[in-house]
C-alpha atoms as a printed R data frame, in Angstrom:
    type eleno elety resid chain resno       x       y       z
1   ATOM     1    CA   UNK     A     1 -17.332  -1.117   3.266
2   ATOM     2    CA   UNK     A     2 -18.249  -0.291   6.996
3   ATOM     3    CA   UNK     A     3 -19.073  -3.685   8.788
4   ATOM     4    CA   UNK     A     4 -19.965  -5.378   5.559
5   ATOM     5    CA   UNK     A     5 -22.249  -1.997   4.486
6   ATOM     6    CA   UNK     A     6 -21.305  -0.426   1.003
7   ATOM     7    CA   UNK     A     7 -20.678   3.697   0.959
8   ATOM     8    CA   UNK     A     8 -20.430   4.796  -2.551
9   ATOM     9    CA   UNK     A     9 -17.809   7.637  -2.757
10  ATOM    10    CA   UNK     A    10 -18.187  10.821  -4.332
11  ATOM    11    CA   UNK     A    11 -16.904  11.420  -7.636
12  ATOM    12    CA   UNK     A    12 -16.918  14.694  -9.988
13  ATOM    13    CA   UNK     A    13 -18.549  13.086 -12.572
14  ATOM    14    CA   UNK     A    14 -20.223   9.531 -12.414
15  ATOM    15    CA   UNK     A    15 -18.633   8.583 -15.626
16  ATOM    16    CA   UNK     A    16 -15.059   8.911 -14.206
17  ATOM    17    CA   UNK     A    17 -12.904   5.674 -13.348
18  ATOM    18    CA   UNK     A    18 -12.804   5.992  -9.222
19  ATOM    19    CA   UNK     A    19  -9.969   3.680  -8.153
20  ATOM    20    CA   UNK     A    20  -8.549   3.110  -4.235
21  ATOM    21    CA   UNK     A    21  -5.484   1.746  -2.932
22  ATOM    22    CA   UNK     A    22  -5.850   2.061   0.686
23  ATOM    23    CA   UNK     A    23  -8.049   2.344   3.668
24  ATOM    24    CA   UNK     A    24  -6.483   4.057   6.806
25  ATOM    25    CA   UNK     A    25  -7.709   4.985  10.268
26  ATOM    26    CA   UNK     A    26  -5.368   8.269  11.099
27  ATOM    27    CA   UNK     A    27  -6.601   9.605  14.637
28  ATOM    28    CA   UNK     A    28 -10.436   9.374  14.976
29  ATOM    29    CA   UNK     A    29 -10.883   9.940  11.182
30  ATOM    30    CA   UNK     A    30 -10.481   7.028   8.489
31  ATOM    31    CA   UNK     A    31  -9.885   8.193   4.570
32  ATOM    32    CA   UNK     A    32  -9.569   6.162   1.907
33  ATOM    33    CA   UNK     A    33  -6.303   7.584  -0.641
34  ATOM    34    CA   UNK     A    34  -7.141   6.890  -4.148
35  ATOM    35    CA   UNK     A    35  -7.598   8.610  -8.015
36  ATOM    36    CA   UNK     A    36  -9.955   9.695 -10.327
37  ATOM    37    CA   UNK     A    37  -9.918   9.290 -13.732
38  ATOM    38    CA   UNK     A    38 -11.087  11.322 -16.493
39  ATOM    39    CA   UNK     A    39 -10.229  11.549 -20.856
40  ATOM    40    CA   UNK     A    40  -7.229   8.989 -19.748
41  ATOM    41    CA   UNK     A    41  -6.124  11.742 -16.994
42  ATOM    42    CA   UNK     A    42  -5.593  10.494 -13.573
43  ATOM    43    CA   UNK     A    43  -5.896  13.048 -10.611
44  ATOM    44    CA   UNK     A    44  -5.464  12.456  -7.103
45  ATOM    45    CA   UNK     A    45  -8.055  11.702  -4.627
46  ATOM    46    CA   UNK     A    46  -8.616  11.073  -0.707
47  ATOM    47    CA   UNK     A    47 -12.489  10.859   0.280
48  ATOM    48    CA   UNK     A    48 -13.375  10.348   4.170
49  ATOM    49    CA   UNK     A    49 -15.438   7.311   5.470
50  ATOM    50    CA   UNK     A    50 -18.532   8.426   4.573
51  ATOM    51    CA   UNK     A    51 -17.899   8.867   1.029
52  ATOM    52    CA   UNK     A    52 -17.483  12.155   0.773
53  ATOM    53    CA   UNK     A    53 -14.222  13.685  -0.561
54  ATOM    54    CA   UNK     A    54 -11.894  15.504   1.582
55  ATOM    55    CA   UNK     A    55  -8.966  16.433  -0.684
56  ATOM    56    CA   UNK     A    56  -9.206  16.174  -4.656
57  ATOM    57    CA   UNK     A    57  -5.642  16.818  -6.063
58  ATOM    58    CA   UNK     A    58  -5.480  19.416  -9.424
59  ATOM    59    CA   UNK     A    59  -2.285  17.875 -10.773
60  ATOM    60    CA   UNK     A    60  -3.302  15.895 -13.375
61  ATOM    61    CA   UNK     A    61  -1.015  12.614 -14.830
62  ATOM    62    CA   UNK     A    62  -0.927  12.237 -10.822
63  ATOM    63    CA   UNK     A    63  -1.755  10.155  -8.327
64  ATOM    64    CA   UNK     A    64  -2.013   9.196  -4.091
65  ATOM    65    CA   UNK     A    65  -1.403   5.769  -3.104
66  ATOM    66    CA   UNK     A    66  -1.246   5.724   0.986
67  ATOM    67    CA   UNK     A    67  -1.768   8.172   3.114
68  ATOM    68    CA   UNK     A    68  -0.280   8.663   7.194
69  ATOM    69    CA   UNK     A    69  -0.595  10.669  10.204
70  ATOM    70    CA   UNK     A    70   2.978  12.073  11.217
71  ATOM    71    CA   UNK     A    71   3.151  15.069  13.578
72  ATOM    72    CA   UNK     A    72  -0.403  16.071  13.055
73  ATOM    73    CA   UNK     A    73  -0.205  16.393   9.763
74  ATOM    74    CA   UNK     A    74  -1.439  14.556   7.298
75  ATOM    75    CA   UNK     A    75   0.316  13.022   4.275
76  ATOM    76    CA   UNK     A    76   0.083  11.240   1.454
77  ATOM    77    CA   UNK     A    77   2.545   9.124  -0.919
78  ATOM    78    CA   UNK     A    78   2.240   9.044  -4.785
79  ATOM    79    CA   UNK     A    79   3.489  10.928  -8.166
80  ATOM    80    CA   UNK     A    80   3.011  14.578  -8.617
81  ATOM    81    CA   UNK     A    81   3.130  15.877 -11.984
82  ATOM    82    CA   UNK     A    82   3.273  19.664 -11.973
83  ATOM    83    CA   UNK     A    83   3.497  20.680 -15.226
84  ATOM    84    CA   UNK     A    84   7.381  21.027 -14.970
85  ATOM    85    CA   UNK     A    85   8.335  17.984 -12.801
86  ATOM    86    CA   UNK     A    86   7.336  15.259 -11.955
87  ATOM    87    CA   UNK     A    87   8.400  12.288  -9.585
88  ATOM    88    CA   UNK     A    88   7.921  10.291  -6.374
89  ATOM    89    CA   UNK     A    89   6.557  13.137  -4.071
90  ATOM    90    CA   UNK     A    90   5.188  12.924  -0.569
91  ATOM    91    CA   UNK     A    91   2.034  15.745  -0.068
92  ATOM    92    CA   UNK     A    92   0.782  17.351   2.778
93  ATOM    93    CA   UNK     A    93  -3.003  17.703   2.903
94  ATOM    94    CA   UNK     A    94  -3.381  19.077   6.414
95  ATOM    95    CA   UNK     A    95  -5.241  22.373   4.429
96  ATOM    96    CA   UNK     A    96  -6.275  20.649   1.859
97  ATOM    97    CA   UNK     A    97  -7.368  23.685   0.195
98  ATOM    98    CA   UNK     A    98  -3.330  24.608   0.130
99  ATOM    99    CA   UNK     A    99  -1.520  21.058  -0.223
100 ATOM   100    CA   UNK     A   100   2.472  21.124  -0.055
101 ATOM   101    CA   UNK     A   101   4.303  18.897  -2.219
102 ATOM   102    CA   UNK     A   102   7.820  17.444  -0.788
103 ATOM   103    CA   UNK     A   103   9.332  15.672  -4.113
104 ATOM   104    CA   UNK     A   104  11.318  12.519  -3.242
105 ATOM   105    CA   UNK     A   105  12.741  12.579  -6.694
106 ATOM   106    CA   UNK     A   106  11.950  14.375 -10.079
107 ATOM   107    CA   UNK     A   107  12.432  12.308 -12.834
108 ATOM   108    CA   UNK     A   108  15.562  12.829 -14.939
109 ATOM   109    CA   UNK     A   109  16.646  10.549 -17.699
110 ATOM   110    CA   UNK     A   110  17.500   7.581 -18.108
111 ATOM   111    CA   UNK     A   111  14.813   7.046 -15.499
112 ATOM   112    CA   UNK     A   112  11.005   7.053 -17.121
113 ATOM   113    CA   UNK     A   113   8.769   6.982 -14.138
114 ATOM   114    CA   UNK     A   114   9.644   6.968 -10.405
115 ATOM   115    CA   UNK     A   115   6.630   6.734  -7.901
116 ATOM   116    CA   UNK     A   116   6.049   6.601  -3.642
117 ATOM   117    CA   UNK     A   117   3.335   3.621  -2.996
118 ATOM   118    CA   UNK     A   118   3.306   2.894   0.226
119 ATOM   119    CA   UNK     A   119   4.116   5.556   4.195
120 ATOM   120    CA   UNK     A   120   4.797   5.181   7.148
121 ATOM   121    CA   UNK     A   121   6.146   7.435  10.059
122 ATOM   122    CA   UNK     A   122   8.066   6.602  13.224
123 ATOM   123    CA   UNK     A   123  11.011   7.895  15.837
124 ATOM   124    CA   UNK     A   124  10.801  11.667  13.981
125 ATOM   125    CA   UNK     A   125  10.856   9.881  10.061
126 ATOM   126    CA   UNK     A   126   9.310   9.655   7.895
127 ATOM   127    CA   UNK     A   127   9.729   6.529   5.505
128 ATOM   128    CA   UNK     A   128   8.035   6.078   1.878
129 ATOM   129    CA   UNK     A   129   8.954   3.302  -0.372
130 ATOM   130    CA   UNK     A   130   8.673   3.055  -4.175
131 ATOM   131    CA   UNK     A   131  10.604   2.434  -7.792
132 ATOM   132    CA   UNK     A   132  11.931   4.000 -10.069
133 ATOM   133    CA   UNK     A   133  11.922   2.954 -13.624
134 ATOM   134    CA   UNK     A   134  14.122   2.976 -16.752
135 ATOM   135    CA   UNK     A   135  12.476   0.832 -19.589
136 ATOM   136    CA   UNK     A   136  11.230  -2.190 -18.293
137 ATOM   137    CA   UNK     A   137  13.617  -2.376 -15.261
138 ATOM   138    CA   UNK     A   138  12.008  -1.564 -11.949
139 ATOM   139    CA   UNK     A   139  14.190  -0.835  -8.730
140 ATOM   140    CA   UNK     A   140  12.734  -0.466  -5.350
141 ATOM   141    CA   UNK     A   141  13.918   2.733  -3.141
142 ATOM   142    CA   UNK     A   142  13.311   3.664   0.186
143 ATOM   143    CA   UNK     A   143  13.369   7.170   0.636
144 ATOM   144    CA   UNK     A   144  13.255   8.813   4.498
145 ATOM   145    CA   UNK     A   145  12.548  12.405   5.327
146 ATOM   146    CA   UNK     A   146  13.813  13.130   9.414
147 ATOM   147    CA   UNK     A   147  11.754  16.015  11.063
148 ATOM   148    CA   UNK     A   148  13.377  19.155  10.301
149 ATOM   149    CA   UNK     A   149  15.691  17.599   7.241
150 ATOM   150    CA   UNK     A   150  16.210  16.367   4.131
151 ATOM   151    CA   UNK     A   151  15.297  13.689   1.705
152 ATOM   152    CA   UNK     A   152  17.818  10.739   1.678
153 ATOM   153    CA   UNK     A   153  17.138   7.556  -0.387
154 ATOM   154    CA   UNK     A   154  18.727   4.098  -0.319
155 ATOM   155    CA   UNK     A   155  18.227   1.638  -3.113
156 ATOM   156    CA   UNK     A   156  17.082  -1.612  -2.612
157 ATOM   157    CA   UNK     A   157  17.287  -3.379  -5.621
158 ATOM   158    CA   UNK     A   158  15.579  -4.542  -8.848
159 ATOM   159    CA   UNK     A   159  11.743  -6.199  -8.434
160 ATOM   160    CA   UNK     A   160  11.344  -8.797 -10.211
161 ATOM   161    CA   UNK     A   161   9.524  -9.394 -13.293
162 ATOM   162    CA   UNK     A   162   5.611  -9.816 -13.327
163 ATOM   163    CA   UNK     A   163   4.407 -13.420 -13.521
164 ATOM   164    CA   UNK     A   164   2.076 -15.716 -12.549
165 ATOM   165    CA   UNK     A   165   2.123 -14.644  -8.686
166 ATOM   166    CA   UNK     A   166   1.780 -11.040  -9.432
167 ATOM   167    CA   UNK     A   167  -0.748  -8.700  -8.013
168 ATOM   168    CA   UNK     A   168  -0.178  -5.575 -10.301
169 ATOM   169    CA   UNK     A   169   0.805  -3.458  -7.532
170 ATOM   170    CA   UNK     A   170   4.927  -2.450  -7.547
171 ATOM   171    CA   UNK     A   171   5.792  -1.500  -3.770
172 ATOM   172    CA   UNK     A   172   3.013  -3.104  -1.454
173 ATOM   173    CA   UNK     A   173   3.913  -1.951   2.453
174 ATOM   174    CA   UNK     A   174   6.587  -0.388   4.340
175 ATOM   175    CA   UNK     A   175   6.695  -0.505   8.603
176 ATOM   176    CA   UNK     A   176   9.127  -0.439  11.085
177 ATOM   177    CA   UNK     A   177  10.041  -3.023  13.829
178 ATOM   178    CA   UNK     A   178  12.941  -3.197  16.003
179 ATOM   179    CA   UNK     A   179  14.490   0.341  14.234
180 ATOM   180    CA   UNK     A   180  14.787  -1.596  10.837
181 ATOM   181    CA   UNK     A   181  12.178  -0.671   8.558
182 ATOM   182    CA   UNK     A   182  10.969  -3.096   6.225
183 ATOM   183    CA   UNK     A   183  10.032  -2.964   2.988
184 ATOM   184    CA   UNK     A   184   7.852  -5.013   0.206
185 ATOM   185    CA   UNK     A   185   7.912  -4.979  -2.827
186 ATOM   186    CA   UNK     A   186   6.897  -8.338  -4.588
187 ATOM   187    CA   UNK     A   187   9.886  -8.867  -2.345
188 ATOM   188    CA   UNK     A   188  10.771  -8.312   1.531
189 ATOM   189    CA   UNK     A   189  13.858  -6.211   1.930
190 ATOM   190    CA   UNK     A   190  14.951  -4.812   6.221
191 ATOM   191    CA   UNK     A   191  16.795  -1.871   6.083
192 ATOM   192    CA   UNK     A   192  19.214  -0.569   8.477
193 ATOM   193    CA   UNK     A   193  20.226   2.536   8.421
194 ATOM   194    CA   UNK     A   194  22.248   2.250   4.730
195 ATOM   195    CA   UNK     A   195  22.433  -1.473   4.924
196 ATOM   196    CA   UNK     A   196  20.184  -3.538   2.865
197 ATOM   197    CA   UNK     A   197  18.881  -7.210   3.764
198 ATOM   198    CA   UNK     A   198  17.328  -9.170   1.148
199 ATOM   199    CA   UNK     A   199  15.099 -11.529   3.233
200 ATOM   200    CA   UNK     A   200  14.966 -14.805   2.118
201 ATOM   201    CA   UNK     A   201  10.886 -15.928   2.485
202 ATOM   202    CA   UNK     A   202  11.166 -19.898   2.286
203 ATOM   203    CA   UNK     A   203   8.231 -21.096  -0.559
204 ATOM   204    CA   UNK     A   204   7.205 -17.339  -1.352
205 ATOM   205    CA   UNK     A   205   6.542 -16.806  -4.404
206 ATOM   206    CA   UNK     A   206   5.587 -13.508  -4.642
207 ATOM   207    CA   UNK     A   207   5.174 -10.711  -1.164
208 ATOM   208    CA   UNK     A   208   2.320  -8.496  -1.098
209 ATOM   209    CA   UNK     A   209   1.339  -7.126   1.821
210 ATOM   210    CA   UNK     A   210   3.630  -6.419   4.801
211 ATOM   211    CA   UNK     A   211   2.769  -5.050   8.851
212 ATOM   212    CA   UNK     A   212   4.513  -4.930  12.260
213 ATOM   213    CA   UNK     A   213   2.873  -6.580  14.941
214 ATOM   214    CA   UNK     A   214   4.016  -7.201  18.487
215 ATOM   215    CA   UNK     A   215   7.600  -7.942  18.132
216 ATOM   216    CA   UNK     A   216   7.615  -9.166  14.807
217 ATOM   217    CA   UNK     A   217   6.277  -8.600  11.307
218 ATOM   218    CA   UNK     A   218   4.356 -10.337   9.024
219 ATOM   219    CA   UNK     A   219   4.166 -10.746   5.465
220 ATOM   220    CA   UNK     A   220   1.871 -12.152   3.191
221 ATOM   221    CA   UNK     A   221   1.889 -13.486  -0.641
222 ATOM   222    CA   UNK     A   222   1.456 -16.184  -2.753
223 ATOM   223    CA   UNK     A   223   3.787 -19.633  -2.224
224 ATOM   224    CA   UNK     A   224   5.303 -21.509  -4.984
225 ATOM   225    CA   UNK     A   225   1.909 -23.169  -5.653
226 ATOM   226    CA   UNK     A   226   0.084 -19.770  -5.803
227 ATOM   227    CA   UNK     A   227  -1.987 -20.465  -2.691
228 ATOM   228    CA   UNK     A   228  -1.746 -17.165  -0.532
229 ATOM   229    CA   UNK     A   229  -0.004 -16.951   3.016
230 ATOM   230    CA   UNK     A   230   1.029 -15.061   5.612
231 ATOM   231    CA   UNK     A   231   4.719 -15.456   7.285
232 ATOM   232    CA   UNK     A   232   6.376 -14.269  10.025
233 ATOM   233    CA   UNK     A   233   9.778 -12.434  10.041
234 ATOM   234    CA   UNK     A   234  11.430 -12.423  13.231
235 ATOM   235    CA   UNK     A   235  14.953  -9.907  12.101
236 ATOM   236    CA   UNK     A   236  16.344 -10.994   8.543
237 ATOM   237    CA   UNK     A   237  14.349 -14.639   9.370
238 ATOM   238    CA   UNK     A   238  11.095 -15.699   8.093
239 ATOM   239    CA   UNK     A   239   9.140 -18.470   8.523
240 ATOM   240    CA   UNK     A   240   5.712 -19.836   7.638
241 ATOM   241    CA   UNK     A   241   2.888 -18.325   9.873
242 ATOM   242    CA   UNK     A   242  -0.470 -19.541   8.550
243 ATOM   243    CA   UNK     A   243  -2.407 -20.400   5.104
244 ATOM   244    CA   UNK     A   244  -5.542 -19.131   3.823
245 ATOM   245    CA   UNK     A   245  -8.451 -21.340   2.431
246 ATOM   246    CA   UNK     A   246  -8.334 -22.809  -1.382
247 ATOM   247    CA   UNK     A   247 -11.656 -20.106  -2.201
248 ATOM   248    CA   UNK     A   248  -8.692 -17.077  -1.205
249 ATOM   249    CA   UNK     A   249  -7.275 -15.956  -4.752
250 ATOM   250    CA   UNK     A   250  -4.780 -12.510  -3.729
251 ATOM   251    CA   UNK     A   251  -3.787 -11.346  -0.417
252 ATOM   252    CA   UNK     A   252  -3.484  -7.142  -1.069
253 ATOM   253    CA   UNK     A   253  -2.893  -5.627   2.747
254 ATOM   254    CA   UNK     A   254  -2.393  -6.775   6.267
255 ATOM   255    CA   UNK     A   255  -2.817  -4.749   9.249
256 ATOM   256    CA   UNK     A   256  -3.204  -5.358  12.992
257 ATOM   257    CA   UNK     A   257  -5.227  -4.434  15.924
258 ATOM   258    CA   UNK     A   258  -5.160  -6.079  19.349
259 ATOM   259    CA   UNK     A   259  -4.153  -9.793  19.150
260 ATOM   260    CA   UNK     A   260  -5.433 -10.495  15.651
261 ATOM   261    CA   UNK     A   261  -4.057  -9.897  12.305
262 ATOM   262    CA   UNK     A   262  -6.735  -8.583   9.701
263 ATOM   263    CA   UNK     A   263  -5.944  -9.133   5.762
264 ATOM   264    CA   UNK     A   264  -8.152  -8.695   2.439
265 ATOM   265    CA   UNK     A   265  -8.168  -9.062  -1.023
266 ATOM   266    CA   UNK     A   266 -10.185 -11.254  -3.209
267 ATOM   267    CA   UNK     A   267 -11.733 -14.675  -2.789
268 ATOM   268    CA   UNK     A   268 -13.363 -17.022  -5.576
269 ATOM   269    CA   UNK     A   269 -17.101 -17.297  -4.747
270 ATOM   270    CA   UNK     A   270 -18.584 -19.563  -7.361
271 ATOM   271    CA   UNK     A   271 -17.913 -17.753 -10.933
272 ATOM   272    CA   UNK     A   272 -16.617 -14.412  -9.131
273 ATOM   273    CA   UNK     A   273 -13.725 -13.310  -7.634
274 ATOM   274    CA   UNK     A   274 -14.944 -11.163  -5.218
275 ATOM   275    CA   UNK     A   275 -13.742  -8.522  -2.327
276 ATOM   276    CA   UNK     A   276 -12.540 -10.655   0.770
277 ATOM   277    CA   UNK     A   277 -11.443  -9.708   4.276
278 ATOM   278    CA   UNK     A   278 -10.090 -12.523   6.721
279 ATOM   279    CA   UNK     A   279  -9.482 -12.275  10.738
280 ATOM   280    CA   UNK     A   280  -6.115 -14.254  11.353
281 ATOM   281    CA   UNK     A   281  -6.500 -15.054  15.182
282 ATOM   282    CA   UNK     A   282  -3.491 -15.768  17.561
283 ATOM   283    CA   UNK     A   283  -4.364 -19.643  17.532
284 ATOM   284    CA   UNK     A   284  -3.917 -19.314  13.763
285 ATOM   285    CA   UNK     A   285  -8.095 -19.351  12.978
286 ATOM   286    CA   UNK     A   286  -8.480 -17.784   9.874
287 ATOM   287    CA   UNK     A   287 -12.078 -16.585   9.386
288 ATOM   288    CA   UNK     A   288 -13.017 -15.219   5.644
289 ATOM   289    CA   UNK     A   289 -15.517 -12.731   4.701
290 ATOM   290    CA   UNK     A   290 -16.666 -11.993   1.395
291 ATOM   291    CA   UNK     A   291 -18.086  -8.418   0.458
292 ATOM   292    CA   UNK     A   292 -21.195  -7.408  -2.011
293 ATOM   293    CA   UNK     A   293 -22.214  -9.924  -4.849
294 ATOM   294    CA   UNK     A   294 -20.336  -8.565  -7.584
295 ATOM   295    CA   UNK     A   295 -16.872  -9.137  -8.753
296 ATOM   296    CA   UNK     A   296 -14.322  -6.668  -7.508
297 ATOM   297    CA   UNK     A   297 -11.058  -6.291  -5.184
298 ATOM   298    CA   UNK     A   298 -10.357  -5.004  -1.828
299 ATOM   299    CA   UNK     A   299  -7.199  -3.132  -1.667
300 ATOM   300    CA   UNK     A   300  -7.043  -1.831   1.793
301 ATOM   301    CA   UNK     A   301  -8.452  -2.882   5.038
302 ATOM   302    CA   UNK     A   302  -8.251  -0.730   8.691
303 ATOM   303    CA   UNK     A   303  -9.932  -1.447  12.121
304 ATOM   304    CA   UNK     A   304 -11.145   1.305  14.551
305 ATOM   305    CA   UNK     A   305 -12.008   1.198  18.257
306 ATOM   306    CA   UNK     A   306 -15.283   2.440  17.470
């Protein structure tokens, strides 16, 4: 959605499953990082604002999850199956005729899946956050890749468990603030350097979304009572920053642009739970806006100075 306005994006075929996970303004361009799915097969998929699609991905049992602008060229963080590994990866798409995969980490047992789900880039890093996973035990990793060096990872710990606040999605945001970066993943971890700070989020019961802002950053997810929120972490402190109305249902992404905080996700609208986008104001006015008529999820959310 553009302004409220629907683009349909381009698929192979129109009987393939077209899923999205983010929305991102990089530069003057904004792409949308994604899959497409085919016979069970997921491949990977970024498609530019007006639907059309500007890299589509080969490696099937794949996928992209965000995408980021480091150095002029453009990257994206998911799985890459190759035929012969496969792992967390981070791909460049700057040709996207020629892509050039960077693995974070190939799988090698006991682990049973390991995947990148959320970017960033900042002071010559890059940062991409993620899991690995052996059985039904998933522990977040932040993995950073300096300019000219190599991959380094630092474990964060175990997520935990799905539940009655979960969203679905493993590792939801990663920024920087301050020269921590921060990480979610159902929950908030700042890391420094090697050091990792499990940030206690008074009443959370779940963290979902995560962005810098100013001097701070902000994180939002469901409290104890399952009614979605958005707080403020000031170093390894958090505290309540605002509420969202009883109709808001899931919180999925936060980002920022001026003075205002933007978030979406879905809101109940009568019988539907449908794709919602709310404008947090610095005097704490939250202002909701629902999208289309049907029942569906917004996963991503971006504003442009257009």
């Amino acid at each position: 959605y553009k302004n409220g306005s629907p683009t349909a994006l381009s698929a192979e075929d129109p009987a393939n499953d077209l899923n999205c996970s983010t929305v991102k303004a990089l530069g003057t361009q904004v792409y949308i990082a994604g899959g497409e799915q085919a016979f069970g097969i997921a491949r990977p998929r970024v498609w530019k604002a007006d639907g059309s699609r500007h890299w589509s991905g080969t490696n099937g049992w794949s996928s992209a999850y965000d995408i980021a602008l480091h150095n002029g060229k453009t990257l994206v963080a998911g799985k890459t199956y190759d035929g012969a590994d496969g792992g967390a990866s981070i791909t460049d798409i700057g040709d996207p005729a020629h892509p050039a995969v960077t693995y974070l980490y190939k799988i090698t047992p006991p682990v049973t899946d390991a995947k990148a789900q959320a970017l960033c880039s900042g002071s010559g890093k890059v940062y991409a956050a993620g899991y690995k996973e052996n059985g039904s035990t998933q522990t977040a990793f932040l993995w950073t890749l300096p300019d000219g060096g190599t991959v380094s990872e630092v474990e964060l710990g175990i997520m935990q468990a799905s539940g009655a606040y979960d969203t679905g999605k493993s590792i939801v945001g990663v920024c920087t603030q301050g020269g921590s970066v921060y990480v979610a993943g159902k929950k908030l971890w700042k890391v420094d350097g090697t050091t990792v700070t499990e940030i206690n989020v008074p009443d959370a019961g779940i963290i979902t979304a995560v962005c810098a802002h100013g001097t701070a950053v902000y994180a939002a997810g469901k409290k104890m009572n399952a009614v979605p929120a958005v707080w403020k972490i000031e170093g390894a402190s958090a505290s309540l920053y605002t509420t969202f109305s009883t109709n808001a249902r899931h919180v999925y992404t936060l980002c920022a642009f001026g003075s205002t905080l933007f978030a979406a996700g879905t809101a109940r609208d009568g019988s539907l739970d449908k794709p919602a986008w709310w404008s947090i104001a610095d005097d704490l006015t939250v202002t909701e806006n629902k999208l289309g008529s049907d029942y569906g999820v917004a996963h991503g959310i971006c504003v442009t100075p257009q």
